[in-house]
Amino acid sequence: MVLAALFVLIGRSASGLTPPGDSFARVSPGAGFWLLVFAFALLVTDALTRLRLPPWARIGILMAIAGAVALLLWSGSWNDLSTLKEYGTRERAFWAEARNHLVLAFGSVAAATIAGVPLGLVCYKIKPVRAAVLNVLNIVQTIPSIALFGLLIAPLAWVAANLPGASALGISGIGAAPAMVALFAYSLLPIVSNTVVGLLSVSPAAVDAARGMGMTGRQRLLVVELPLAFPVILTGIRIVLVQNIGLATIAALIGGGGFGVFVFQGIGQTAMDLVLLGAVPTVVLAFAAAVVLDALVEMTSRGGRRP
Amino acid sequence: MIEIDNITKRYDGVAVVDGVTLRIEPCTICVIVGTSGSGKTTLMRMINKLVEPSSGRIRIDGQDIAGIPAFQLRRRIGYAIQGHGLFPHRTVGQNIATVPKLLGWDKDQTAARVDELLSLFQLDPAQFRNRMPHELSGGQQQRVGVARALAAKPNILLMDEPYGALDPVIRAKAQQDLLAIQRRFGTTIVLVTHDMEEAIHLGTTIAVMDKGRLLQCATPAQIIANPATPFVAELIGTSERPFRMLSLSRVADHVEPGEAAGEPIDASASLRDAYGELLWSGRPALPVRLDGRIVGQVTLEGLSRLAARPQ
Ligand SMILES: Nc1ncnc2c1ncn2[C@@H]1O[C@H](COP(=O)(O)OP(=O)(O)O)[C@@H](O)[C@H]1O
Ligand SMILES: [Mg+2]
């Protein structure tokens, strides 16, 4: 409640303080505001966790909050806030970068899922492969993100220059391609290892019974092993989705686009409002993805695990 | 009929099952008993090809199973294991319908079979059909496990320590149910246990295993009376032998004429129960009741004779 009131009032005061007809002046909430928002957000999250709400209720609350914020934005009561003024002058760029950001984050996770789950399956079935693959992926995971983005510039530039058609597909040393590849590489370990762990945690008695009743290897996989491992695999996807939504901001450094563009522009010009224009949507997006996927994990694992 | 012919299974050169030859007659219960690690499970799992033998053959109704694809063979043979192995993410009904679905039964036929089996195991179909396995008690889970194994009306049912996890009261009830079902459907049952008491109670024949070898295969009475080796005798428990002997027969088969005083015993009780009651109440004889009528008596003297080693 307090939080909601605060949000409405902040818009009001900004309008009151802006000199009429002046489009360059910026009124921004001070550090105190952000601290307060942060503290209340923590309180609310804590309260929600304590309530142990059923998963669909948590998604519902998330939608309600999103709806309320959308209403505030749409009503224009925040329009005089500094960050939204920045938005006003960059409306088109904002949505283009939003699209880039989503494509980078979701695209890399989708690709990693499509590649990682089968790879995890192979690791599960063939033990020697398991150790090798997981070791390589562990090493990839320890490369700092900026270094990985940088490392990929050279090989991809080479590919673009030497493989006919590659550059036509948008592959080049800088831009979205290396960013995509780096995010994909980071996503692979959690997805592969969660697939392996999930499959290993399937009750051996259930697998034995499935074999003993005459299920073929394929049927066993589709009917017993994968469904029982699914919540754990989904947890892996949740981890990388939240991680990649954050990491995708760094893609801006190598021309990959995304909300990072505003963050780094803002840092360059020491314009805090511009940084926030990139940072706030990123945080909100990551938070929403976490809530939705956590709820999904809980829904799918209900009854599937032994208490 | 299951014919196991000189079968051997080696793991890393060590024979876990060693030259076992065994015939299991149709419509009987063969209990494989032995200490843990003696190769009982391995022997049983070779019957449905969960384990490939190193040498030897197994025939079912005269047909060598080596020539049957494993998954087809397994759909014809019921399989129930300790800890039930129910699929935790599927309902009781879906679990029971597993093999009928693999065999392509139509929906109505499968649903009817699921309800029939649930009723047979005293689980109300309307109440249990859509429950998840974790919402059942241990005894109920075990019953669903056996119901699932019987779903496609197999002629043969393999059970690996099915009652290991149950408490004594529920176990006795489950054993009673199994005997009733076996009589009703004429299923050939191969049951693995390490509990000699259970073997004597359930088995038409008992196969005793030790270190991969089959020591003796005979009826419970023969095994108790003439254990083939000291190990078999030890497994039966030397001091238990007379009581085990008595537990094999019913009061109804040994009624003597005469009238005794006091609380009667039911004709369907085992002689062991009658003997216990005689000792406990300090009477020389008990009246026997059959269908509510007193039909005679059992005497302490008569039972002592029956409990003695057969000559
Ligand atoms: N897959 C396997 N690989 C190696 N050794 C095995 C395997 N399965 C069983 N064994 C060994 O075979 C022996 C008999 O096992 P098992 O048939 O399970 O005995 P039981 O059921 O009588 O307890 C044990 O010593 C066990 O360690
Ligand atoms: Mg065993």
PDB file of C-alpha atoms in Angstrom, chain A residues 47-203:
ATOM      1  CA  ALA A  47       6.006 -11.274   2.905  1.00  0.00           C
ATOM      2  CA  LEU A  48       5.000 -13.028  -0.304  1.00  0.00           C
ATOM      3  CA  THR A  49       7.457 -15.850   0.321  1.00  0.00           C
ATOM      4  CA  ARG A  50       6.201 -16.242   3.857  1.00  0.00           C
ATOM      5  CA  LEU A  51       2.626 -16.540   2.644  1.00  0.00           C
ATOM      6  CA  ARG A  52       3.649 -19.623   0.643  1.00  0.00           C
ATOM      7  CA  LEU A  53       1.157 -18.713  -2.014  1.00  0.00           C
ATOM      8  CA  PRO A  54       0.237 -21.313  -4.603  1.00  0.00           C
ATOM      9  CA  PRO A  55       2.120 -20.814  -7.898  1.00  0.00           C
ATOM     10  CA  TRP A  56      -0.817 -19.462  -9.892  1.00  0.00           C
ATOM     11  CA  ALA A  57      -1.481 -16.869  -7.190  1.00  0.00           C
ATOM     12  CA  ARG A  58       2.101 -15.623  -7.445  1.00  0.00           C
ATOM     13  CA  ILE A  59       1.753 -15.256 -11.209  1.00  0.00           C
ATOM     14  CA  GLY A  60      -1.537 -13.462 -10.610  1.00  0.00           C
ATOM     15  CA  ILE A  61       0.077 -10.975  -8.208  1.00  0.00           C
ATOM     16  CA  LEU A  62       2.868 -10.370 -10.697  1.00  0.00           C
ATOM     17  CA  MET A  63       0.289  -9.631 -13.415  1.00  0.00           C
ATOM     18  CA  ALA A  64      -1.615  -7.311 -11.097  1.00  0.00           C
ATOM     19  CA  ILE A  65       1.547  -5.332 -10.279  1.00  0.00           C
ATOM     20  CA  ALA A  66       2.504  -5.205 -13.946  1.00  0.00           C
ATOM     21  CA  GLY A  67      -0.996  -3.987 -14.747  1.00  0.00           C
ATOM     22  CA  ALA A  68      -0.850  -1.284 -12.068  1.00  0.00           C
ATOM     23  CA  VAL A  69       2.536  -0.020 -13.275  1.00  0.00           C
ATOM     24  CA  ALA A  70       1.337  -0.069 -16.885  1.00  0.00           C
ATOM     25  CA  LEU A  71      -1.699   1.977 -15.814  1.00  0.00           C
ATOM     26  CA  LEU A  72       0.539   4.523 -14.042  1.00  0.00           C
ATOM     27  CA  LEU A  73       2.756   4.803 -17.104  1.00  0.00           C
ATOM     28  CA  TRP A  74      -0.154   5.074 -19.480  1.00  0.00           C
ATOM     29  CA  SER A  75      -1.980   7.653 -17.346  1.00  0.00           C
ATOM     30  CA  GLY A  76       1.028   9.906 -17.847  1.00  0.00           C
ATOM     31  CA  SER A  77       1.363  10.782 -14.180  1.00  0.00           C
ATOM     32  CA  TRP A  78       5.031   9.785 -14.317  1.00  0.00           C
ATOM     33  CA  ASN A  79       5.759  11.580 -17.579  1.00  0.00           C
ATOM     34  CA  ASP A  80       7.691  14.354 -15.879  1.00  0.00           C
ATOM     35  CA  LEU A  81      10.122  11.984 -14.204  1.00  0.00           C
ATOM     36  CA  SER A  82      13.638  12.211 -15.541  1.00  0.00           C
ATOM     37  CA  THR A  83      13.972   8.629 -16.721  1.00  0.00           C
ATOM     38  CA  LEU A  84      10.698   8.863 -18.610  1.00  0.00           C
ATOM     39  CA  LYS A  85      11.817  12.084 -20.191  1.00  0.00           C
ATOM     40  CA  GLU A  86      14.815  10.196 -21.456  1.00  0.00           C
ATOM     41  CA  TYR A  87      12.386   7.602 -22.722  1.00  0.00           C
ATOM     42  CA  GLY A  88      10.331  10.275 -24.446  1.00  0.00           C
ATOM     43  CA  THR A  89      13.289  11.407 -26.511  1.00  0.00           C
ATOM     44  CA  ARG A  90      14.364   7.838 -27.337  1.00  0.00           C
ATOM     45  CA  GLU A  91      11.049   6.066 -27.696  1.00  0.00           C
ATOM     46  CA  ARG A  92      11.870   4.364 -30.953  1.00  0.00           C
ATOM     47  CA  ALA A  93      15.380   3.305 -29.865  1.00  0.00           C
ATOM     48  CA  PHE A  94      13.996   1.991 -26.565  1.00  0.00           C
ATOM     49  CA  TRP A  95      11.631  -0.480 -28.188  1.00  0.00           C
ATOM     50  CA  ALA A  96      14.206  -1.538 -30.766  1.00  0.00           C
ATOM     51  CA  GLU A  97      16.734  -2.265 -28.023  1.00  0.00           C
ATOM     52  CA  ALA A  98      14.042  -3.988 -25.967  1.00  0.00           C
ATOM     53  CA  ARG A  99      13.470  -6.284 -28.908  1.00  0.00           C
ATOM     54  CA  ASN A 100      17.204  -6.910 -29.251  1.00  0.00           C
ATOM     55  CA  HIS A 101      17.466  -7.630 -25.567  1.00  0.00           C
ATOM     56  CA  LEU A 102      14.607 -10.139 -25.586  1.00  0.00           C
ATOM     57  CA  VAL A 103      15.904 -11.854 -28.723  1.00  0.00           C
ATOM     58  CA  LEU A 104      19.370 -12.146 -27.172  1.00  0.00           C
ATOM     59  CA  ALA A 105      18.174 -13.467 -23.802  1.00  0.00           C
ATOM     60  CA  PHE A 106      15.328 -15.752 -24.906  1.00  0.00           C
ATOM     61  CA  GLY A 107      16.967 -16.783 -28.178  1.00  0.00           C
ATOM     62  CA  SER A 108      20.178 -17.891 -26.475  1.00  0.00           C
ATOM     63  CA  VAL A 109      18.244 -19.802 -23.804  1.00  0.00           C
ATOM     64  CA  ALA A 110      16.040 -21.468 -26.426  1.00  0.00           C
ATOM     65  CA  ALA A 111      19.070 -22.480 -28.467  1.00  0.00           C
ATOM     66  CA  ALA A 112      20.868 -23.729 -25.354  1.00  0.00           C
ATOM     67  CA  THR A 113      17.795 -25.769 -24.373  1.00  0.00           C
ATOM     68  CA  ILE A 114      17.493 -27.306 -27.827  1.00  0.00           C
ATOM     69  CA  ALA A 115      21.184 -28.252 -27.767  1.00  0.00           C
ATOM     70  CA  GLY A 116      21.637 -28.817 -24.026  1.00  0.00           C
ATOM     71  CA  VAL A 117      18.850 -31.268 -23.227  1.00  0.00           C
ATOM     72  CA  PRO A 118      19.910 -33.830 -25.866  1.00  0.00           C
ATOM     73  CA  LEU A 119      23.542 -33.301 -24.837  1.00  0.00           C
ATOM     74  CA  GLY A 120      22.526 -33.938 -21.219  1.00  0.00           C
ATOM     75  CA  LEU A 121      20.757 -37.112 -22.339  1.00  0.00           C
ATOM     76  CA  VAL A 122      23.899 -38.365 -24.048  1.00  0.00           C
ATOM     77  CA  CYS A 123      25.952 -37.524 -20.928  1.00  0.00           C
ATOM     78  CA  TYR A 124      23.439 -39.440 -18.799  1.00  0.00           C
ATOM     79  CA  LYS A 125      23.544 -42.549 -20.962  1.00  0.00           C
ATOM     80  CA  ILE A 126      27.306 -42.619 -21.619  1.00  0.00           C
ATOM     81  CA  LYS A 127      29.390 -42.088 -18.491  1.00  0.00           C
ATOM     82  CA  PRO A 128      32.802 -41.268 -20.055  1.00  0.00           C
ATOM     83  CA  VAL A 129      31.196 -38.507 -22.134  1.00  0.00           C
ATOM     84  CA  ARG A 130      29.636 -37.055 -18.995  1.00  0.00           C
ATOM     85  CA  ALA A 131      32.895 -36.141 -17.258  1.00  0.00           C
ATOM     86  CA  ALA A 132      34.460 -34.720 -20.426  1.00  0.00           C
ATOM     87  CA  VAL A 133      31.505 -32.538 -21.432  1.00  0.00           C
ATOM     88  CA  LEU A 134      30.843 -31.213 -17.941  1.00  0.00           C
ATOM     89  CA  ASN A 135      34.537 -30.331 -17.494  1.00  0.00           C
ATOM     90  CA  VAL A 136      34.676 -28.337 -20.722  1.00  0.00           C
ATOM     91  CA  LEU A 137      31.467 -26.510 -19.859  1.00  0.00           C
ATOM     92  CA  ASN A 138      32.764 -25.770 -16.370  1.00  0.00           C
ATOM     93  CA  ILE A 139      35.809 -24.086 -17.882  1.00  0.00           C
ATOM     94  CA  VAL A 140      33.639 -22.002 -20.229  1.00  0.00           C
ATOM     95  CA  GLN A 141      31.589 -20.904 -17.249  1.00  0.00           C
ATOM     96  CA  THR A 142      34.652 -19.499 -15.482  1.00  0.00           C
ATOM     97  CA  ILE A 143      35.681 -17.212 -18.356  1.00  0.00           C
ATOM     98  CA  PRO A 144      34.635 -13.666 -17.415  1.00  0.00           C
ATOM     99  CA  SER A 145      31.797 -12.520 -19.618  1.00  0.00           C
ATOM    100  CA  ILE A 146      33.527  -9.558 -21.237  1.00  0.00           C
ATOM    101  CA  ALA A 147      36.525 -11.740 -22.011  1.00  0.00           C
ATOM    102  CA  LEU A 148      34.303 -14.338 -23.635  1.00  0.00           C
ATOM    103  CA  PHE A 149      32.567 -11.694 -25.729  1.00  0.00           C
ATOM    104  CA  GLY A 150      35.997 -10.440 -26.760  1.00  0.00           C
ATOM    105  CA  LEU A 151      37.408 -13.893 -27.434  1.00  0.00           C
ATOM    106  CA  LEU A 152      34.640 -14.613 -29.896  1.00  0.00           C
ATOM    107  CA  ILE A 153      35.286 -11.539 -32.021  1.00  0.00           C
ATOM    108  CA  ALA A 154      38.293 -13.002 -33.825  1.00  0.00           C
ATOM    109  CA  PRO A 155      36.935 -16.450 -34.783  1.00  0.00           C
ATOM    110  CA  LEU A 156      33.577 -15.059 -35.856  1.00  0.00           C
ATOM    111  CA  ALA A 157      35.198 -12.345 -37.910  1.00  0.00           C
ATOM    112  CA  TRP A 158      37.201 -15.072 -39.587  1.00  0.00           C
ATOM    113  CA  VAL A 159      34.049 -17.082 -40.244  1.00  0.00           C
ATOM    114  CA  ALA A 160      32.320 -14.054 -41.699  1.00  0.00           C
ATOM    115  CA  ALA A 161      35.262 -13.318 -43.975  1.00  0.00           C
ATOM    116  CA  ASN A 162      35.936 -16.853 -45.157  1.00  0.00           C
ATOM    117  CA  LEU A 163      32.635 -18.706 -45.213  1.00  0.00           C
ATOM    118  CA  PRO A 164      30.481 -17.677 -48.149  1.00  0.00           C
ATOM    119  CA  GLY A 165      26.994 -16.709 -47.017  1.00  0.00           C
ATOM    120  CA  ALA A 166      27.966 -16.363 -43.361  1.00  0.00           C
ATOM    121  CA  SER A 167      27.986 -12.602 -43.392  1.00  0.00           C
ATOM    122  CA  ALA A 168      24.723 -12.607 -45.282  1.00  0.00           C
ATOM    123  CA  LEU A 169      23.233 -14.433 -42.283  1.00  0.00           C
ATOM    124  CA  GLY A 170      24.338 -11.577 -40.046  1.00  0.00           C
ATOM    125  CA  ILE A 171      27.447 -13.273 -38.679  1.00  0.00           C
ATOM    126  CA  SER A 172      30.302 -10.906 -38.019  1.00  0.00           C
ATOM    127  CA  GLY A 173      33.033 -10.297 -35.484  1.00  0.00           C
ATOM    128  CA  ILE A 174      31.040  -7.762 -33.552  1.00  0.00           C
ATOM    129  CA  GLY A 175      27.315  -7.284 -33.124  1.00  0.00           C
ATOM    130  CA  ALA A 176      24.589  -9.690 -32.190  1.00  0.00           C
ATOM    131  CA  ALA A 177      26.299 -12.903 -33.359  1.00  0.00           C
ATOM    132  CA  PRO A 178      29.177 -13.078 -30.859  1.00  0.00           C
ATOM    133  CA  ALA A 179      26.842 -11.908 -28.100  1.00  0.00           C
ATOM    134  CA  MET A 180      24.439 -14.689 -28.972  1.00  0.00           C
ATOM    135  CA  VAL A 181      27.198 -17.289 -29.082  1.00  0.00           C
ATOM    136  CA  ALA A 182      28.633 -16.157 -25.733  1.00  0.00           C
ATOM    137  CA  LEU A 183      25.242 -16.211 -23.998  1.00  0.00           C
ATOM    138  CA  PHE A 184      24.588 -19.629 -25.520  1.00  0.00           C
ATOM    139  CA  ALA A 185      27.915 -20.913 -24.177  1.00  0.00           C
ATOM    140  CA  TYR A 186      27.125 -19.629 -20.697  1.00  0.00           C
ATOM    141  CA  SER A 187      23.687 -21.270 -20.741  1.00  0.00           C
ATOM    142  CA  LEU A 188      24.889 -24.672 -21.758  1.00  0.00           C
ATOM    143  CA  LEU A 189      26.446 -25.826 -18.474  1.00  0.00           C
ATOM    144  CA  PRO A 190      23.424 -25.241 -16.205  1.00  0.00           C
ATOM    145  CA  ILE A 191      21.080 -26.842 -18.725  1.00  0.00           C
ATOM    146  CA  VAL A 192      23.260 -29.869 -19.450  1.00  0.00           C
ATOM    147  CA  SER A 193      24.150 -30.467 -15.812  1.00  0.00           C
ATOM    148  CA  ASN A 194      20.563 -30.031 -14.639  1.00  0.00           C
ATOM    149  CA  THR A 195      19.408 -32.470 -17.316  1.00  0.00           C
ATOM    150  CA  VAL A 196      21.958 -35.018 -16.089  1.00  0.00           C
ATOM    151  CA  VAL A 197      21.160 -34.425 -12.401  1.00  0.00           C
ATOM    152  CA  GLY A 198      17.429 -34.555 -13.112  1.00  0.00           C
ATOM    153  CA  LEU A 199      17.716 -37.851 -14.955  1.00  0.00           C
ATOM    154  CA  LEU A 200      19.989 -39.318 -12.288  1.00  0.00           C
ATOM    155  CA  SER A 201      17.497 -38.383  -9.582  1.00  0.00           C
ATOM    156  CA  VAL A 202      14.697 -40.410 -11.184  1.00  0.00           C
ATOM    157  CA  SER A 203      13.790 -43.242  -8.803  1.00  0.00           C
TER     158      SER A 203
END
